[in-house]
Amino acid sequence: LETRDVAPSIEPGYLRKLMPTQAPEKSENFDEVLKDVEQLIMPGVTHWQSPNFFAYFPGNTSYPAILADMLTGAMGGVGFSWLANPAMTELEAITMDWLGKAIGLPEQFFFWDSNGRETGGGGVIQGTASEATCVMLLSAREKALRRLKAEQPDIEEDHVFLGKMVAYASEQVHFSFQKACIIASIKSRSVPTDDVGSMRGEALKKAIEEDKAKGLVPIFVLGTLGTTPTCAFDNLEEVGAICEESKAWLHVDAAYAGAAFVCPEYRHYMKGVELADSFNFNPHKNLMVTFDCSALWVKHQRDLVETFCVDSVLVDNPYSGSGLVKDYRHWQIPLGRRFRSL
């Protein structure tokens, strides 16, 4: 692999010129298939696994991850409920607690504490950090909507509240934050950073107070650990305190830098994480796990489930709703899911 060019030297549309106009009707032997892969596909591959690849972020895989992907493909399960694939669901809960301990997360993000008692929190594997941000923003929106309707029961129309909601993030935030705000139909506001690219409590408080004076409602703050432009770290202690005052959901996006927290000497960068409502990082960056694998933890799984719980007789079974199992379809936007925890 190290002898190949990292970036392909082809032009857009190259493959369509080389492929037949319709799918073949007869099979070929495997040697011919591999020849096609080498002659047609490999010239158009950007080699992320090359030792000479230095773009974007480290996205390296490993033999264990590749073997697990092979087993996952062979099993072919779709784990939308515990009954649909018990091992898939239970292994994910176990490994998410393992992974949370490995990076030093507080116990309130785990399924079980050190005494084996359920905490009310827990983890789930999303596809990407972009999905995690979107899922958390939607959860924050629904939680805020329930609170506002309880505080002002005379207002029945949801759009009255939704039109006032605002989400905040550093001016260095990943662009997926804006996409999540578009999907959730929530106003977004960029918060200025200090001279090292960090979002601080004072700047966030100023932005929130300005919006409150306009009659707007802060519901969500995205704190970043390892920003895309400069790998800056927002001050979670300061930001978290402002979020508690404002009743805003604090989601921590550590997609890029979170893998470093397996090393205790780097954990000071996430000081204040106990104030967060949710935390996310990407094992497929730096931890040698095949893409896609984005680890998301929440303090209160109920907030997540109440947002995405939509049941049907199609998936009805004696275990769902018993309190004994987790149905991960309620923890994400899609219904089905892969056996990523393997």
PDB file of N, CA and C in Angstrom, residues 111-205:
ATOM      1  N   PHE A 111     -24.220   2.731  31.943  1.00  0.00           N
ATOM      2  CA  PHE A 111     -25.442   2.004  32.267  1.00  0.00           C
ATOM      3  C   PHE A 111     -25.437   1.548  33.724  1.00  0.00           C
ATOM      4  N   TRP A 112     -24.270   1.095  34.191  1.00  0.00           N
ATOM      5  CA  TRP A 112     -24.172   0.556  35.546  1.00  0.00           C
ATOM      6  C   TRP A 112     -23.019   1.224  36.291  1.00  0.00           C
ATOM      7  N   ASP A 113     -23.242   1.517  37.590  1.00  0.00           N
ATOM      8  CA  ASP A 113     -22.162   2.079  38.392  1.00  0.00           C
ATOM      9  C   ASP A 113     -21.253   0.970  38.906  1.00  0.00           C
ATOM     10  N   SER A 114     -20.287   1.315  39.748  1.00  0.00           N
ATOM     11  CA  SER A 114     -19.301   0.343  40.221  1.00  0.00           C
ATOM     12  C   SER A 114     -19.908  -0.735  41.103  1.00  0.00           C
ATOM     13  N   ASN A 115     -21.116  -0.502  41.600  1.00  0.00           N
ATOM     14  CA  ASN A 115     -21.824  -1.498  42.410  1.00  0.00           C
ATOM     15  C   ASN A 115     -22.833  -2.310  41.612  1.00  0.00           C
ATOM     16  N   GLY A 116     -22.851  -2.091  40.287  1.00  0.00           N
ATOM     17  CA  GLY A 116     -23.756  -2.843  39.428  1.00  0.00           C
ATOM     18  C   GLY A 116     -25.170  -2.293  39.368  1.00  0.00           C
ATOM     19  N   ARG A 117     -25.383  -1.101  39.932  1.00  0.00           N
ATOM     20  CA  ARG A 117     -26.721  -0.495  39.889  1.00  0.00           C
ATOM     21  C   ARG A 117     -26.874   0.346  38.624  1.00  0.00           C
ATOM     22  N   GLU A 118     -28.076   0.351  38.052  1.00  0.00           N
ATOM     23  CA  GLU A 118     -28.330   1.176  36.878  1.00  0.00           C
ATOM     24  C   GLU A 118     -28.313   2.647  37.261  1.00  0.00           C
ATOM     25  N   THR A 119     -27.685   3.470  36.418  1.00  0.00           N
ATOM     26  CA  THR A 119     -27.519   4.890  36.721  1.00  0.00           C
ATOM     27  C   THR A 119     -28.589   5.764  36.081  1.00  0.00           C
ATOM     28  N   GLY A 120     -29.252   5.251  35.050  1.00  0.00           N
ATOM     29  CA  GLY A 120     -30.174   6.070  34.272  1.00  0.00           C
ATOM     30  C   GLY A 120     -29.522   6.669  33.045  1.00  0.00           C
ATOM     31  N   GLY A 121     -28.183   6.559  32.983  1.00  0.00           N
ATOM     32  CA  GLY A 121     -27.463   7.011  31.799  1.00  0.00           C
ATOM     33  C   GLY A 121     -27.185   5.845  30.870  1.00  0.00           C
ATOM     34  N   GLY A 122     -26.241   6.041  29.954  1.00  0.00           N
ATOM     35  CA  GLY A 122     -25.891   4.950  29.055  1.00  0.00           C
ATOM     36  C   GLY A 122     -25.322   5.430  27.743  1.00  0.00           C
ATOM     37  N   GLY A 123     -24.791   4.486  26.965  1.00  0.00           N
ATOM     38  CA  GLY A 123     -24.141   4.814  25.708  1.00  0.00           C
ATOM     39  C   GLY A 123     -24.737   4.072  24.525  1.00  0.00           C
ATOM     40  N   VAL A 124     -24.557   4.660  23.361  1.00  0.00           N
ATOM     41  CA  VAL A 124     -25.049   4.084  22.110  1.00  0.00           C
ATOM     42  C   VAL A 124     -24.064   4.443  21.002  1.00  0.00           C
ATOM     43  N   ILE A 125     -23.891   3.558  20.044  1.00  0.00           N
ATOM     44  CA  ILE A 125     -23.005   3.827  18.917  1.00  0.00           C
ATOM     45  C   ILE A 125     -23.806   4.433  17.770  1.00  0.00           C
ATOM     46  N   GLN A 126     -23.475   5.656  17.412  1.00  0.00           N
ATOM     47  CA  GLN A 126     -24.035   6.311  16.236  1.00  0.00           C
ATOM     48  C   GLN A 126     -23.077   6.120  15.063  1.00  0.00           C
ATOM     49  N   GLY A 127     -23.500   6.523  13.880  1.00  0.00           N
ATOM     50  CA  GLY A 127     -22.620   6.395  12.726  1.00  0.00           C
ATOM     51  C   GLY A 127     -21.496   7.415  12.740  1.00  0.00           C
ATOM     52  N   THR A 128     -21.829   8.680  12.995  1.00  0.00           N
ATOM     53  CA  THR A 128     -20.852   9.769  12.971  1.00  0.00           C
ATOM     54  C   THR A 128     -21.166  10.766  14.074  1.00  0.00           C
ATOM     55  N   ALA A 129     -20.209  11.654  14.343  1.00  0.00           N
ATOM     56  CA  ALA A 129     -20.441  12.722  15.316  1.00  0.00           C
ATOM     57  C   ALA A 129     -21.513  13.688  14.817  1.00  0.00           C
ATOM     58  N   SER A 130     -21.647  13.824  13.506  1.00  0.00           N
ATOM     59  CA  SER A 130     -22.714  14.665  12.952  1.00  0.00           C
ATOM     60  C   SER A 130     -24.083  14.124  13.357  1.00  0.00           C
ATOM     61  N   GLU A 131     -24.246  12.799  13.284  1.00  0.00           N
ATOM     62  CA  GLU A 131     -25.503  12.180  13.727  1.00  0.00           C
ATOM     63  C   GLU A 131     -25.721  12.416  15.210  1.00  0.00           C
ATOM     64  N   ALA A 132     -24.654  12.261  15.995  1.00  0.00           N
ATOM     65  CA  ALA A 132     -24.761  12.430  17.445  1.00  0.00           C
ATOM     66  C   ALA A 132     -25.215  13.844  17.797  1.00  0.00           C
ATOM     67  N   THR A 133     -24.630  14.845  17.141  1.00  0.00           N
ATOM     68  CA  THR A 133     -25.034  16.232  17.398  1.00  0.00           C
ATOM     69  C   THR A 133     -26.497  16.446  17.049  1.00  0.00           C
ATOM     70  N   CYS A 134     -26.925  15.911  15.926  1.00  0.00           N
ATOM     71  CA  CYS A 134     -28.315  16.063  15.493  1.00  0.00           C
ATOM     72  C   CYS A 134     -29.270  15.393  16.467  1.00  0.00           C
ATOM     73  N   VAL A 135     -28.936  14.173  16.880  1.00  0.00           N
ATOM     74  CA  VAL A 135     -29.780  13.426  17.816  1.00  0.00           C
ATOM     75  C   VAL A 135     -29.895  14.160  19.149  1.00  0.00           C
ATOM     76  N   MET A 136     -28.782  14.721  19.629  1.00  0.00           N
ATOM     77  CA  MET A 136     -28.801  15.432  20.905  1.00  0.00           C
ATOM     78  C   MET A 136     -29.550  16.755  20.801  1.00  0.00           C
ATOM     79  N   LEU A 137     -29.417  17.457  19.687  1.00  0.00           N
ATOM     80  CA  LEU A 137     -30.154  18.710  19.508  1.00  0.00           C
ATOM     81  C   LEU A 137     -31.656  18.457  19.459  1.00  0.00           C
ATOM     82  N   LEU A 138     -32.067  17.402  18.759  1.00  0.00           N
ATOM     83  CA  LEU A 138     -33.490  17.057  18.706  1.00  0.00           C
ATOM     84  C   LEU A 138     -34.008  16.671  20.093  1.00  0.00           C
ATOM     85  N   SER A 139     -33.192  15.957  20.855  1.00  0.00           N
ATOM     86  CA  SER A 139     -33.586  15.583  22.217  1.00  0.00           C
ATOM     87  C   SER A 139     -33.708  16.814  23.105  1.00  0.00           C
ATOM     88  N   ALA A 140     -32.746  17.738  22.969  1.00  0.00           N
ATOM     89  CA  ALA A 140     -32.793  18.978  23.750  1.00  0.00           C
ATOM     90  C   ALA A 140     -34.017  19.802  23.379  1.00  0.00           C
ATOM     91  N   ARG A 141     -34.337  19.837  22.094  1.00  0.00           N
ATOM     92  CA  ARG A 141     -35.515  20.583  21.642  1.00  0.00           C
ATOM     93  C   ARG A 141     -36.788  20.039  22.258  1.00  0.00           C
ATOM     94  N   GLU A 142     -36.943  18.709  22.230  1.00  0.00           N
ATOM     95  CA  GLU A 142     -38.164  18.106  22.768  1.00  0.00           C
ATOM     96  C   GLU A 142     -38.242  18.257  24.280  1.00  0.00           C
ATOM     97  N   LYS A 143     -37.102  18.162  24.966  1.00  0.00           N
ATOM     98  CA  LYS A 143     -37.095  18.345  26.422  1.00  0.00           C
ATOM     99  C   LYS A 143     -37.488  19.777  26.774  1.00  0.00           C
ATOM    100  N   ALA A 144     -36.923  20.736  26.047  1.00  0.00           N
ATOM    101  CA  ALA A 144     -37.258  22.141  26.292  1.00  0.00           C
ATOM    102  C   ALA A 144     -38.721  22.422  25.969  1.00  0.00           C
ATOM    103  N   LEU A 145     -39.225  21.798  24.906  1.00  0.00           N
ATOM    104  CA  LEU A 145     -40.622  22.002  24.526  1.00  0.00           C
ATOM    105  C   LEU A 145     -41.566  21.500  25.620  1.00  0.00           C
ATOM    106  N   ARG A 146     -41.260  20.337  26.180  1.00  0.00           N
ATOM    107  CA  ARG A 146     -42.095  19.817  27.270  1.00  0.00           C
ATOM    108  C   ARG A 146     -42.062  20.752  28.472  1.00  0.00           C
ATOM    109  N   ARG A 147     -40.884  21.292  28.782  1.00  0.00           N
ATOM    110  CA  ARG A 147     -40.766  22.199  29.927  1.00  0.00           C
ATOM    111  C   ARG A 147     -41.532  23.501  29.689  1.00  0.00           C
ATOM    112  N   LEU A 148     -41.371  24.078  28.507  1.00  0.00           N
ATOM    113  CA  LEU A 148     -42.030  25.343  28.214  1.00  0.00           C
ATOM    114  C   LEU A 148     -43.548  25.206  28.178  1.00  0.00           C
ATOM    115  N   LYS A 149     -44.032  24.093  27.662  1.00  0.00           N
ATOM    116  CA  LYS A 149     -45.483  23.873  27.628  1.00  0.00           C
ATOM    117  C   LYS A 149     -46.044  23.679  29.035  1.00  0.00           C
ATOM    118  N   ALA A 150     -45.252  23.060  29.909  1.00  0.00           N
ATOM    119  CA  ALA A 150     -45.693  22.897  31.297  1.00  0.00           C
ATOM    120  C   ALA A 150     -45.707  24.240  32.022  1.00  0.00           C
ATOM    121  N   GLU A 151     -44.735  25.108  31.687  1.00  0.00           N
ATOM    122  CA  GLU A 151     -44.668  26.427  32.319  1.00  0.00           C
ATOM    123  C   GLU A 151     -45.725  27.384  31.787  1.00  0.00           C
ATOM    124  N   GLN A 152     -46.131  27.187  30.531  1.00  0.00           N
ATOM    125  CA  GLN A 152     -47.125  28.084  29.911  1.00  0.00           C
ATOM    126  C   GLN A 152     -48.229  27.245  29.249  1.00  0.00           C
ATOM    127  N   PRO A 153     -49.058  26.599  30.052  1.00  0.00           N
ATOM    128  CA  PRO A 153     -50.073  25.675  29.516  1.00  0.00           C
ATOM    129  C   PRO A 153     -51.133  26.345  28.653  1.00  0.00           C
ATOM    130  N   ASP A 154     -51.239  27.665  28.735  1.00  0.00           N
ATOM    131  CA  ASP A 154     -52.247  28.363  27.930  1.00  0.00           C
ATOM    132  C   ASP A 154     -51.877  28.418  26.455  1.00  0.00           C
ATOM    133  N   ILE A 155     -50.581  28.215  26.154  1.00  0.00           N
ATOM    134  CA  ILE A 155     -50.134  28.226  24.757  1.00  0.00           C
ATOM    135  C   ILE A 155     -50.135  26.795  24.243  1.00  0.00           C
ATOM    136  N   GLU A 156     -50.964  26.501  23.269  1.00  0.00           N
ATOM    137  CA  GLU A 156     -51.108  25.130  22.773  1.00  0.00           C
ATOM    138  C   GLU A 156     -50.262  24.850  21.532  1.00  0.00           C
ATOM    139  N   GLU A 157     -49.935  25.891  20.765  1.00  0.00           N
ATOM    140  CA  GLU A 157     -49.220  25.687  19.503  1.00  0.00           C
ATOM    141  C   GLU A 157     -47.722  25.542  19.748  1.00  0.00           C
ATOM    142  N   ASP A 158     -47.164  24.413  19.309  1.00  0.00           N
ATOM    143  CA  ASP A 158     -45.735  24.158  19.501  1.00  0.00           C
ATOM    144  C   ASP A 158     -44.863  25.185  18.786  1.00  0.00           C
ATOM    145  N   HIS A 159     -45.320  25.674  17.644  1.00  0.00           N
ATOM    146  CA  HIS A 159     -44.466  26.546  16.835  1.00  0.00           C
ATOM    147  C   HIS A 159     -44.162  27.866  17.546  1.00  0.00           C
ATOM    148  N   VAL A 160     -45.021  28.253  18.483  1.00  0.00           N
ATOM    149  CA  VAL A 160     -44.762  29.478  19.244  1.00  0.00           C
ATOM    150  C   VAL A 160     -43.470  29.336  20.043  1.00  0.00           C
ATOM    151  N   PHE A 161     -43.275  28.169  20.635  1.00  0.00           N
ATOM    152  CA  PHE A 161     -42.058  27.915  21.406  1.00  0.00           C
ATOM    153  C   PHE A 161     -40.869  27.611  20.501  1.00  0.00           C
ATOM    154  N   LEU A 162     -41.091  26.790  19.481  1.00  0.00           N
ATOM    155  CA  LEU A 162     -39.991  26.358  18.610  1.00  0.00           C
ATOM    156  C   LEU A 162     -39.330  27.541  17.910  1.00  0.00           C
ATOM    157  N   GLY A 163     -40.124  28.545  17.546  1.00  0.00           N
ATOM    158  CA  GLY A 163     -39.579  29.703  16.852  1.00  0.00           C
ATOM    159  C   GLY A 163     -38.675  30.571  17.698  1.00  0.00           C
ATOM    160  N   LYS A 164     -38.687  30.353  19.021  1.00  0.00           N
ATOM    161  CA  LYS A 164     -37.867  31.158  19.926  1.00  0.00           C
ATOM    162  C   LYS A 164     -36.592  30.437  20.378  1.00  0.00           C
ATOM    163  N   MET A 165     -36.457  29.174  20.049  1.00  0.00           N
ATOM    164  CA  MET A 165     -35.336  28.382  20.565  1.00  0.00           C
ATOM    165  C   MET A 165     -34.038  28.694  19.835  1.00  0.00           C
ATOM    166  N   VAL A 166     -32.936  28.704  20.614  1.00  0.00           N
ATOM    167  CA  VAL A 166     -31.616  29.016  20.061  1.00  0.00           C
ATOM    168  C   VAL A 166     -30.590  27.992  20.536  1.00  0.00           C
ATOM    169  N   ALA A 167     -29.681  27.607  19.642  1.00  0.00           N
ATOM    170  CA  ALA A 167     -28.551  26.733  19.970  1.00  0.00           C
ATOM    171  C   ALA A 167     -27.257  27.509  19.770  1.00  0.00           C
ATOM    172  N   TYR A 168     -26.266  27.243  20.620  1.00  0.00           N
ATOM    173  CA  TYR A 168     -25.021  28.005  20.629  1.00  0.00           C
ATOM    174  C   TYR A 168     -23.815  27.074  20.446  1.00  0.00           C
ATOM    175  N   ALA A 169     -22.792  27.618  19.815  1.00  0.00           N
ATOM    176  CA  ALA A 169     -21.528  26.883  19.669  1.00  0.00           C
ATOM    177  C   ALA A 169     -20.413  27.868  19.375  1.00  0.00           C
ATOM    178  N   SER A 170     -19.202  27.428  19.577  1.00  0.00           N
ATOM    179  CA  SER A 170     -18.019  28.230  19.287  1.00  0.00           C
ATOM    180  C   SER A 170     -17.963  28.610  17.810  1.00  0.00           C
ATOM    181  N   GLU A 171     -17.314  29.732  17.534  1.00  0.00           N
ATOM    182  CA  GLU A 171     -17.141  30.139  16.138  1.00  0.00           C
ATOM    183  C   GLU A 171     -16.242  29.165  15.379  1.00  0.00           C
ATOM    184  N   GLN A 172     -15.562  28.266  16.087  1.00  0.00           N
ATOM    185  CA  GLN A 172     -14.717  27.260  15.453  1.00  0.00           C
ATOM    186  C   GLN A 172     -15.408  25.901  15.360  1.00  0.00           C
ATOM    187  N   VAL A 173     -16.701  25.846  15.636  1.00  0.00           N
ATOM    188  CA  VAL A 173     -17.405  24.572  15.675  1.00  0.00           C
ATOM    189  C   VAL A 173     -17.419  23.906  14.295  1.00  0.00           C
ATOM    190  N   HIS A 174     -17.520  22.591  14.294  1.00  0.00           N
ATOM    191  CA  HIS A 174     -17.632  21.839  13.043  1.00  0.00           C
ATOM    192  C   HIS A 174     -18.936  22.210  12.334  1.00  0.00           C
ATOM    193  N   PHE A 175     -18.914  22.241  11.004  1.00  0.00           N
ATOM    194  CA  PHE A 175     -20.080  22.698  10.256  1.00  0.00           C
ATOM    195  C   PHE A 175     -21.297  21.788  10.399  1.00  0.00           C
ATOM    196  N   SER A 176     -21.107  20.597  10.964  1.00  0.00           N
ATOM    197  CA  SER A 176     -22.262  19.716  11.181  1.00  0.00           C
ATOM    198  C   SER A 176     -23.236  20.314  12.197  1.00  0.00           C
ATOM    199  N   PHE A 177     -22.757  21.244  13.021  1.00  0.00           N
ATOM    200  CA  PHE A 177     -23.650  21.926  13.963  1.00  0.00           C
ATOM    201  C   PHE A 177     -24.707  22.716  13.212  1.00  0.00           C
ATOM    202  N   GLN A 178     -24.289  23.441  12.166  1.00  0.00           N
ATOM    203  CA  GLN A 178     -25.265  24.200  11.377  1.00  0.00           C
ATOM    204  C   GLN A 178     -26.248  23.278  10.677  1.00  0.00           C
ATOM    205  N   LYS A 179     -25.765  22.141  10.203  1.00  0.00           N
ATOM    206  CA  LYS A 179     -26.662  21.190   9.547  1.00  0.00           C
ATOM    207  C   LYS A 179     -27.700  20.658  10.529  1.00  0.00           C
ATOM    208  N   ALA A 180     -27.263  20.345  11.767  1.00  0.00           N
ATOM    209  CA  ALA A 180     -28.192  19.862  12.786  1.00  0.00           C
ATOM    210  C   ALA A 180     -29.251  20.906  13.088  1.00  0.00           C
ATOM    211  N   CYS A 181     -28.848  22.173  13.149  1.00  0.00           N
ATOM    212  CA  CYS A 181     -29.811  23.250  13.418  1.00  0.00           C
ATOM    213  C   CYS A 181     -30.819  23.392  12.284  1.00  0.00           C
ATOM    214  N   ILE A 182     -30.375  23.185  11.055  1.00  0.00           N
ATOM    215  CA  ILE A 182     -31.300  23.222   9.914  1.00  0.00           C
ATOM    216  C   ILE A 182     -32.324  22.094  10.026  1.00  0.00           C
ATOM    217  N   ILE A 183     -31.848  20.895  10.344  1.00  0.00           N
ATOM    218  CA  ILE A 183     -32.744  19.741  10.466  1.00  0.00           C
ATOM    219  C   ILE A 183     -33.740  19.945  11.594  1.00  0.00           C
ATOM    220  N   ALA A 184     -33.282  20.501  12.718  1.00  0.00           N
ATOM    221  CA  ALA A 184     -34.147  20.685  13.883  1.00  0.00           C
ATOM    222  C   ALA A 184     -34.975  21.965  13.815  1.00  0.00           C
ATOM    223  N   SER A 185     -34.731  22.793  12.794  1.00  0.00           N
ATOM    224  CA  SER A 185     -35.416  24.090  12.660  1.00  0.00           C
ATOM    225  C   SER A 185     -35.201  24.962  13.893  1.00  0.00           C
ATOM    226  N   ILE A 186     -33.934  25.023  14.335  1.00  0.00           N
ATOM    227  CA  ILE A 186     -33.555  25.803  15.503  1.00  0.00           C
ATOM    228  C   ILE A 186     -32.568  26.888  15.083  1.00  0.00           C
ATOM    229  N   LYS A 187     -32.746  28.098  15.592  1.00  0.00           N
ATOM    230  CA  LYS A 187     -31.800  29.183  15.325  1.00  0.00           C
ATOM    231  C   LYS A 187     -30.438  28.822  15.909  1.00  0.00           C
ATOM    232  N   SER A 188     -29.373  29.203  15.219  1.00  0.00           N
ATOM    233  CA  SER A 188     -28.020  28.953  15.716  1.00  0.00           C
ATOM    234  C   SER A 188     -27.305  30.275  15.933  1.00  0.00           C
ATOM    235  N   ARG A 189     -26.413  30.267  16.908  1.00  0.00           N
ATOM    236  CA  ARG A 189     -25.619  31.470  17.181  1.00  0.00           C
ATOM    237  C   ARG A 189     -24.174  31.075  17.434  1.00  0.00           C
ATOM    238  N   SER A 190     -23.270  31.804  16.817  1.00  0.00           N
ATOM    239  CA  SER A 190     -21.840  31.560  16.958  1.00  0.00           C
ATOM    240  C   SER A 190     -21.288  32.414  18.090  1.00  0.00           C
ATOM    241  N   VAL A 191     -20.519  31.795  18.980  1.00  0.00           N
ATOM    242  CA  VAL A 191     -19.951  32.483  20.140  1.00  0.00           C
ATOM    243  C   VAL A 191     -18.471  32.744  19.890  1.00  0.00           C
ATOM    244  N   PRO A 192     -18.012  33.998  20.061  1.00  0.00           N
ATOM    245  CA  PRO A 192     -16.587  34.300  19.856  1.00  0.00           C
ATOM    246  C   PRO A 192     -15.703  33.513  20.826  1.00  0.00           C
ATOM    247  N   THR A 193     -14.492  33.210  20.384  1.00  0.00           N
ATOM    248  CA  THR A 193     -13.544  32.464  21.221  1.00  0.00           C
ATOM    249  C   THR A 193     -12.427  33.385  21.711  1.00  0.00           C
ATOM    250  N   ASP A 194     -11.644  32.867  22.668  1.00  0.00           N
ATOM    251  CA  ASP A 194     -10.531  33.662  23.187  1.00  0.00           C
ATOM    252  C   ASP A 194      -9.311  33.512  22.287  1.00  0.00           C
ATOM    253  N   ASP A 195      -8.162  33.979  22.770  1.00  0.00           N
ATOM    254  CA  ASP A 195      -6.972  33.996  21.904  1.00  0.00           C
ATOM    255  C   ASP A 195      -6.377  32.625  21.641  1.00  0.00           C
ATOM    256  N   VAL A 196      -6.876  31.572  22.313  1.00  0.00           N
ATOM    257  CA  VAL A 196      -6.418  30.204  22.011  1.00  0.00           C
ATOM    258  C   VAL A 196      -7.553  29.376  21.399  1.00  0.00           C
ATOM    259  N   GLY A 197      -8.598  30.051  20.920  1.00  0.00           N
ATOM    260  CA  GLY A 197      -9.672  29.363  20.215  1.00  0.00           C
ATOM    261  C   GLY A 197     -10.688  28.678  21.100  1.00  0.00           C
ATOM    262  N   SER A 198     -10.718  29.025  22.381  1.00  0.00           N
ATOM    263  CA  SER A 198     -11.610  28.361  23.331  1.00  0.00           C
ATOM    264  C   SER A 198     -12.863  29.197  23.584  1.00  0.00           C
ATOM    265  N   MET A 199     -14.030  28.529  23.614  1.00  0.00           N
ATOM    266  CA  MET A 199     -15.257  29.198  24.029  1.00  0.00           C
ATOM    267  C   MET A 199     -15.261  29.282  25.554  1.00  0.00           C
ATOM    268  N   ARG A 200     -15.444  30.498  26.074  1.00  0.00           N
ATOM    269  CA  ARG A 200     -15.423  30.719  27.508  1.00  0.00           C
ATOM    270  C   ARG A 200     -16.815  31.074  28.026  1.00  0.00           C
ATOM    271  N   GLY A 201     -16.980  30.931  29.326  1.00  0.00           N
ATOM    272  CA  GLY A 201     -18.284  31.161  29.934  1.00  0.00           C
ATOM    273  C   GLY A 201     -18.786  32.576  29.769  1.00  0.00           C
ATOM    274  N   GLU A 202     -17.901  33.560  29.893  1.00  0.00           N
ATOM    275  CA  GLU A 202     -18.309  34.960  29.813  1.00  0.00           C
ATOM    276  C   GLU A 202     -18.895  35.296  28.444  1.00  0.00           C
ATOM    277  N   ALA A 203     -18.242  34.818  27.379  1.00  0.00           N
ATOM    278  CA  ALA A 203     -18.730  35.094  26.023  1.00  0.00           C
ATOM    279  C   ALA A 203     -20.070  34.405  25.778  1.00  0.00           C
ATOM    280  N   LEU A 204     -20.219  33.164  26.277  1.00  0.00           N
ATOM    281  CA  LEU A 204     -21.483  32.448  26.126  1.00  0.00           C
ATOM    282  C   LEU A 204     -22.588  33.153  26.893  1.00  0.00           C
ATOM    283  N   LYS A 205     -22.290  33.570  28.125  1.00  0.00           N
ATOM    284  CA  LYS A 205     -23.298  34.255  28.940  1.00  0.00           C
ATOM    285  C   LYS A 205     -23.769  35.537  28.259  1.00  0.00           C
TER     286      LYS A 205
END
